[in-house]
Amino acid sequence: MSSRRFCWKGSPLPANDYLEELALLSEAAEAAGEVALRYWKHAPSAWEKADGAGPVSVADLAVNDLLESRLRGARPDYGWLSEESVDDPARLSAKRIFIIDPIDGTRAFLNDEGSFSHALAVAENGHVIAAVVYLPVMNLNYTAVADGHSLLNGRPIHPSQTTQIDGSTVLTSRLSDDPRQWEGEIPDYRRSFRPSLAYRLCLVAEGRFDATISLRGAWEWDIAAASLIAERAGVLATDRKGKPLHFNTPSAQMNGLVVAPPVLHAEYIRRIRPLPLP
């Protein structure tokens, strides 16, 4: 990864410290990719987490250790929320916090697929101000700051112009095909899937898909970084009720996720049942 990826082509430079935060995240993401690739396709030890929380591997933990050392070493007063760290309630009183998924899409990583990502964000008072989603195998680097435009490898990205839910392309799991999740009939969308939720949001931000939805709870570390990238590209990212996302909460979890351009987003919100299945 070279520094040219983080230039702001076509966008004014923010008049604050957000770019400093982005530079720190970018350097850490590059280092995370180097660590991850040392394990990728080498059958790292892995096991299932408790309570059906999915797989974790020695690679996830190694990347987490690297990121925590680099980021907290640079900003020792920041809070820390990571999928692979024991949660420290002290983060709730921090003005700024790192929200990290060391390897988002661990199943893809363990299956030797290249669609896993490193998702890194800085949030301030509940709002993400700088974000990186980096896919080292695919050489894709999505970045954003709170007052700039989202970039992919240094170039601005834009979402689709789709406004109708029927016929739209949506990244989501099979859970979305359950008729009980919808008001009325299931929409006639075209469903696809990617293991990394952060990558799904970025694909919507760059217009390769029209929407992504998650009708189960969504963890903050999966969506913090990519939600800013989506929003700064011109996409709405909310929970399944249409409420704005707020980060560094006690539960670190959202009531689902709906991400789409504004008109299409309104259509999805109108059709999705506001409460998850019991």
Short mmCIF file of C-alpha atoms in Angstrom, two decimals:
data_model
loop_
_atom_site.label_atom_id
_atom_site.label_comp_id
_atom_site.label_asym_id
_atom_site.label_seq_id
_atom_site.Cartn_x
_atom_site.Cartn_y
_atom_site.Cartn_z
CA MET A 1 0.00 0.00 0.00
CA SER A 2 1.43 3.34 -0.99
CA SER A 3 0.59 6.80 0.30
CA ARG A 4 -0.88 7.82 -3.06
CA ARG A 5 -3.97 5.77 -2.22
CA PHE A 6 -4.96 8.23 0.44
CA CYS A 7 -4.79 11.46 -1.53
CA TRP A 8 -8.05 13.38 -1.84
CA LYS A 9 -8.54 13.60 -5.60
CA GLY A 10 -11.51 15.78 -6.45
CA SER A 11 -12.25 16.60 -2.81
CA PRO A 12 -11.16 19.49 -0.57
CA LEU A 13 -8.91 18.63 2.35
CA PRO A 14 -10.76 18.62 5.67
CA ALA A 15 -9.74 21.52 7.89
CA ASN A 16 -9.32 19.35 11.00
CA ASP A 17 -7.43 16.34 12.28
CA TYR A 18 -9.54 13.70 10.54
CA LEU A 19 -6.84 13.06 7.93
CA GLU A 20 -4.32 12.39 10.68
CA GLU A 21 -6.66 9.74 12.05
CA LEU A 22 -7.13 8.32 8.55
CA ALA A 23 -3.37 8.13 8.01
CA LEU A 24 -2.96 6.23 11.28
CA LEU A 25 -5.72 3.77 10.35
CA SER A 26 -4.32 3.34 6.84
CA GLU A 27 -0.84 2.49 8.05
CA ALA A 28 -2.29 0.03 10.56
CA ALA A 29 -4.48 -1.58 7.88
CA GLU A 30 -1.46 -2.11 5.64
CA ALA A 31 0.39 -3.80 8.51
CA ALA A 32 -2.69 -5.91 9.30
CA GLY A 33 -2.80 -7.11 5.71
CA GLU A 34 0.83 -8.19 5.86
CA VAL A 35 0.15 -10.24 8.99
CA ALA A 36 -3.03 -11.79 7.61
CA LEU A 37 -1.37 -12.84 4.37
CA ARG A 38 1.28 -14.75 6.30
CA TYR A 39 -1.53 -17.04 7.53
CA TRP A 40 -3.84 -17.01 4.50
CA LYS A 41 -3.83 -20.32 2.59
CA HIS A 42 -1.65 -21.88 5.30
CA ALA A 43 -4.44 -23.58 7.29
CA PRO A 44 -4.15 -21.55 10.52
CA SER A 45 -5.60 -23.08 13.66
CA ALA A 46 -9.23 -22.08 14.10
CA TRP A 47 -12.17 -22.86 16.36
CA GLU A 48 -15.80 -21.85 16.88
CA LYS A 49 -16.62 -19.17 19.43
CA ALA A 50 -19.20 -19.74 22.13
CA ASP A 51 -22.91 -19.01 21.59
CA GLY A 52 -22.72 -19.51 17.83
CA ALA A 53 -20.65 -16.35 17.35
CA GLY A 54 -18.75 -17.84 14.42
CA PRO A 55 -15.16 -18.92 13.84
CA VAL A 56 -11.95 -17.32 15.04
CA SER A 57 -8.39 -18.23 14.13
CA VAL A 58 -4.89 -17.56 15.32
CA ALA A 59 -4.68 -15.12 12.40
CA ASP A 60 -7.57 -13.04 13.79
CA LEU A 61 -5.82 -12.85 17.14
CA ALA A 62 -2.44 -11.99 15.61
CA VAL A 63 -3.97 -9.16 13.57
CA ASN A 64 -5.86 -7.93 16.62
CA ASP A 65 -2.66 -7.84 18.68
CA LEU A 66 -0.87 -5.92 15.95
CA LEU A 67 -3.68 -3.37 15.59
CA GLU A 68 -4.08 -2.84 19.32
CA SER A 69 -0.35 -2.31 19.76
CA ARG A 70 -0.10 0.18 16.90
CA LEU A 71 -3.31 2.11 17.42
CA ARG A 72 -3.42 2.27 21.18
CA GLY A 73 0.29 2.92 21.23
CA ALA A 74 -0.33 6.00 19.11
CA ARG A 75 -3.51 7.10 20.93
CA PRO A 76 -3.34 5.71 24.49
CA ASP A 77 -6.27 7.83 25.68
CA TYR A 78 -8.69 6.39 23.10
CA GLY A 79 -11.22 3.70 23.93
CA TRP A 80 -11.01 0.27 22.30
CA LEU A 81 -13.76 -1.97 20.90
CA SER A 82 -12.71 -5.00 18.87
CA GLU A 83 -14.38 -8.28 18.04
CA GLU A 84 -11.33 -10.16 19.31
CA SER A 85 -10.69 -8.25 22.56
CA VAL A 86 -12.36 -8.57 25.95
CA ASP A 87 -14.71 -5.61 26.22
CA ASP A 88 -13.63 -2.92 28.65
CA PRO A 89 -16.56 -0.75 29.89
CA ALA A 90 -14.10 2.14 30.27
CA ARG A 91 -14.56 2.71 26.52
CA LEU A 92 -18.02 4.16 27.21
CA SER A 93 -16.51 7.26 28.80
CA ALA A 94 -13.92 7.84 26.07
CA LYS A 95 -14.43 10.82 23.77
CA ARG A 96 -12.79 8.96 20.89
CA ILE A 97 -12.63 5.22 20.37
CA PHE A 98 -11.18 2.72 17.93
CA ILE A 99 -13.80 0.27 16.61
CA ILE A 100 -12.05 -2.64 14.93
CA ASP A 101 -12.76 -5.92 13.19
CA PRO A 102 -9.32 -7.47 12.71
CA ILE A 103 -10.54 -9.90 10.03
CA ASP A 104 -14.09 -9.38 8.84
CA GLY A 105 -15.15 -12.46 6.91
CA THR A 106 -13.16 -15.06 8.83
CA ARG A 107 -15.03 -17.89 7.09
CA ALA A 108 -13.87 -16.57 3.72
CA PHE A 109 -10.33 -16.23 5.09
CA LEU A 110 -10.32 -19.83 6.33
CA ASN A 111 -11.73 -21.05 3.01
CA ASP A 112 -8.79 -19.43 1.19
CA GLU A 113 -11.07 -16.80 -0.36
CA GLY A 114 -9.75 -13.28 -0.82
CA SER A 115 -12.92 -11.36 0.11
CA PHE A 116 -12.03 -10.87 3.79
CA SER A 117 -11.29 -7.35 5.03
CA HIS A 118 -9.74 -5.34 7.82
CA ALA A 119 -12.27 -2.79 9.13
CA LEU A 120 -10.86 0.09 11.19
CA ALA A 121 -12.70 3.15 12.47
CA VAL A 122 -12.30 6.07 14.85
CA ALA A 123 -15.55 7.29 16.41
CA GLU A 124 -16.07 10.48 18.38
CA ASN A 125 -19.09 10.92 20.64
CA GLY A 126 -20.89 8.07 18.88
CA HIS A 127 -20.14 9.11 15.29
CA VAL A 128 -17.45 7.67 13.02
CA ILE A 129 -14.99 10.33 11.84
CA ALA A 130 -12.37 8.27 9.99
CA ALA A 131 -12.58 4.82 8.43
CA VAL A 132 -10.65 2.26 6.41
CA VAL A 133 -11.86 -1.04 4.95
CA TYR A 134 -8.93 -2.84 3.35
CA LEU A 135 -8.99 -6.10 1.37
CA PRO A 136 -5.32 -7.04 0.99
CA VAL A 137 -5.76 -9.98 -1.41
CA MET A 138 -7.97 -7.97 -3.78
CA ASN A 139 -5.91 -4.77 -3.37
CA LEU A 140 -9.03 -2.76 -2.51
CA ASN A 141 -8.75 0.10 -0.05
CA TYR A 142 -11.89 2.04 0.87
CA THR A 143 -11.42 5.19 2.95
CA ALA A 144 -13.48 8.08 4.27
CA VAL A 145 -13.45 10.92 6.77
CA ALA A 146 -16.49 12.65 8.17
CA ASP A 147 -16.25 15.75 5.99
CA GLY A 148 -14.81 14.29 2.78
CA HIS A 149 -15.96 11.99 -0.02
CA SER A 150 -15.44 8.24 0.09
CA LEU A 151 -12.56 6.86 -1.96
CA LEU A 152 -11.57 3.52 -3.40
CA ASN A 153 -7.81 3.35 -3.98
CA GLY A 154 -7.74 7.14 -4.01
CA ARG A 155 -10.67 7.74 -6.39
CA PRO A 156 -14.19 8.94 -5.45
CA ILE A 157 -16.95 6.34 -5.49
CA HIS A 158 -20.68 6.74 -6.00
CA PRO A 159 -23.72 4.52 -5.36
CA SER A 160 -26.27 3.29 -7.89
CA GLN A 161 -29.28 5.34 -8.94
CA THR A 162 -31.76 2.50 -8.39
CA THR A 163 -35.02 3.64 -6.75
CA GLN A 164 -37.27 0.55 -6.95
CA ILE A 165 -36.96 -2.33 -4.50
CA ASP A 166 -38.27 -4.89 -7.04
CA GLY A 167 -35.39 -5.81 -9.30
CA SER A 168 -32.77 -4.26 -7.01
CA THR A 169 -29.59 -6.15 -6.24
CA VAL A 170 -29.14 -6.69 -2.51
CA LEU A 171 -26.35 -8.25 -0.48
CA THR A 172 -27.96 -10.19 2.33
CA SER A 173 -28.30 -13.63 3.90
CA ARG A 174 -31.03 -16.21 3.32
CA LEU A 175 -32.77 -14.90 6.43
CA SER A 176 -34.10 -12.10 4.25
CA ASP A 177 -36.11 -14.63 2.24
CA ASP A 178 -38.26 -15.39 5.31
CA PRO A 179 -41.70 -13.89 4.58
CA ARG A 180 -42.17 -13.08 8.27
CA GLN A 181 -39.48 -10.39 7.93
CA TRP A 182 -41.60 -8.33 5.53
CA GLU A 183 -44.77 -6.30 5.46
CA GLY A 184 -46.67 -8.00 2.66
CA GLU A 185 -44.92 -10.14 0.06
CA ILE A 186 -41.18 -10.63 -0.12
CA PRO A 187 -39.78 -8.07 -2.56
CA ASP A 188 -38.61 -9.28 -5.95
CA TYR A 189 -34.97 -8.43 -5.28
CA ARG A 190 -31.90 -10.26 -6.57
CA ARG A 191 -29.99 -11.60 -3.58
CA SER A 192 -26.22 -12.11 -3.38
CA PHE A 193 -23.86 -12.58 -0.45
CA ARG A 194 -20.33 -11.77 0.70
CA PRO A 195 -19.00 -13.04 4.05
CA SER A 196 -17.52 -9.67 5.06
CA LEU A 197 -20.30 -7.31 6.13
CA ALA A 198 -17.93 -4.35 5.86
CA TYR A 199 -17.20 -5.28 2.25
CA ARG A 200 -20.93 -5.51 1.51
CA LEU A 201 -21.43 -1.90 2.61
CA CYS A 202 -18.49 -0.79 0.50
CA LEU A 203 -19.87 -2.57 -2.56
CA VAL A 204 -23.07 -0.57 -2.14
CA ALA A 205 -21.08 2.62 -1.67
CA GLU A 206 -19.37 2.10 -5.05
CA GLY A 207 -22.58 1.13 -6.84
CA ARG A 208 -21.77 -2.49 -7.62
CA PHE A 209 -24.87 -3.49 -5.65
CA ASP A 210 -27.95 -1.42 -4.85
CA ALA A 211 -28.38 -2.29 -1.17
CA THR A 212 -27.30 -4.44 1.71
CA ILE A 213 -29.53 -5.43 4.61
CA SER A 214 -29.07 -7.44 7.78
CA LEU A 215 -32.26 -8.48 9.53
CA ARG A 216 -30.49 -9.81 12.59
CA GLY A 217 -28.46 -7.84 15.10
CA ALA A 218 -25.34 -6.21 13.65
CA TRP A 219 -22.19 -5.75 15.71
CA GLU A 220 -20.58 -2.33 15.75
CA TRP A 221 -17.16 -3.65 14.70
CA ASP A 222 -18.68 -5.13 11.53
CA ILE A 223 -20.26 -1.89 10.36
CA ALA A 224 -18.60 1.15 11.95
CA ALA A 225 -15.91 1.76 9.35
CA ALA A 226 -18.00 0.82 6.32
CA SER A 227 -21.01 2.83 7.46
CA LEU A 228 -19.00 6.05 7.15
CA ILE A 229 -17.70 4.98 3.74
CA ALA A 230 -21.28 4.34 2.61
CA GLU A 231 -22.61 7.60 4.02
CA ARG A 232 -19.86 9.78 2.54
CA ALA A 233 -20.53 8.19 -0.85
CA GLY A 234 -24.18 9.28 -0.63
CA VAL A 235 -25.83 6.20 0.86
CA LEU A 236 -28.09 6.00 3.92
CA ALA A 237 -27.07 3.52 6.62
CA THR A 238 -29.57 2.92 9.45
CA ASP A 239 -30.96 0.15 11.61
CA ARG A 240 -33.97 -1.85 10.39
CA LYS A 241 -36.34 0.78 11.81
CA GLY A 242 -34.62 3.56 9.87
CA LYS A 243 -32.97 5.02 12.96
CA PRO A 244 -29.48 6.56 12.61
CA LEU A 245 -26.53 4.46 13.69
CA HIS A 246 -24.85 5.45 16.95
CA PHE A 247 -21.61 3.81 18.03
CA ASN A 248 -19.86 2.96 21.29
CA THR A 249 -23.05 1.73 22.94
CA PRO A 250 -23.08 -0.62 25.94
CA SER A 251 -24.33 -3.58 23.87
CA ALA A 252 -22.13 -2.76 20.85
CA GLN A 253 -24.97 -4.04 18.69
CA MET A 254 -27.51 -2.54 16.29
CA ASN A 255 -31.10 -3.59 15.57
CA GLY A 256 -30.29 -4.83 12.08
CA LEU A 257 -29.01 -2.79 9.18
CA VAL A 258 -30.39 -1.21 6.01
CA VAL A 259 -27.95 0.44 3.60
CA ALA A 260 -29.04 1.90 0.26
CA PRO A 261 -29.32 5.18 -1.69
CA PRO A 262 -31.98 7.44 -0.11
CA VAL A 263 -35.04 6.67 -2.26
CA LEU A 264 -34.38 2.94 -2.33
CA HIS A 265 -33.58 2.99 1.39
CA ALA A 266 -37.02 4.43 2.11
CA GLU A 267 -38.61 1.61 0.09
CA TYR A 268 -36.74 -1.06 2.06
CA ILE A 269 -37.65 0.55 5.38
CA ARG A 270 -41.32 0.71 4.34
CA ARG A 271 -41.36 -3.00 3.50
CA ILE A 272 -39.25 -4.47 6.35
CA ARG A 273 -40.99 -5.36 9.60
CA PRO A 274 -39.50 -3.02 12.20
CA LEU A 275 -38.92 -5.66 14.86
CA PRO A 276 -36.74 -8.78 14.46
CA LEU A 277 -38.21 -12.25 14.84
CA PRO A 278 -38.33 -13.49 18.45
#
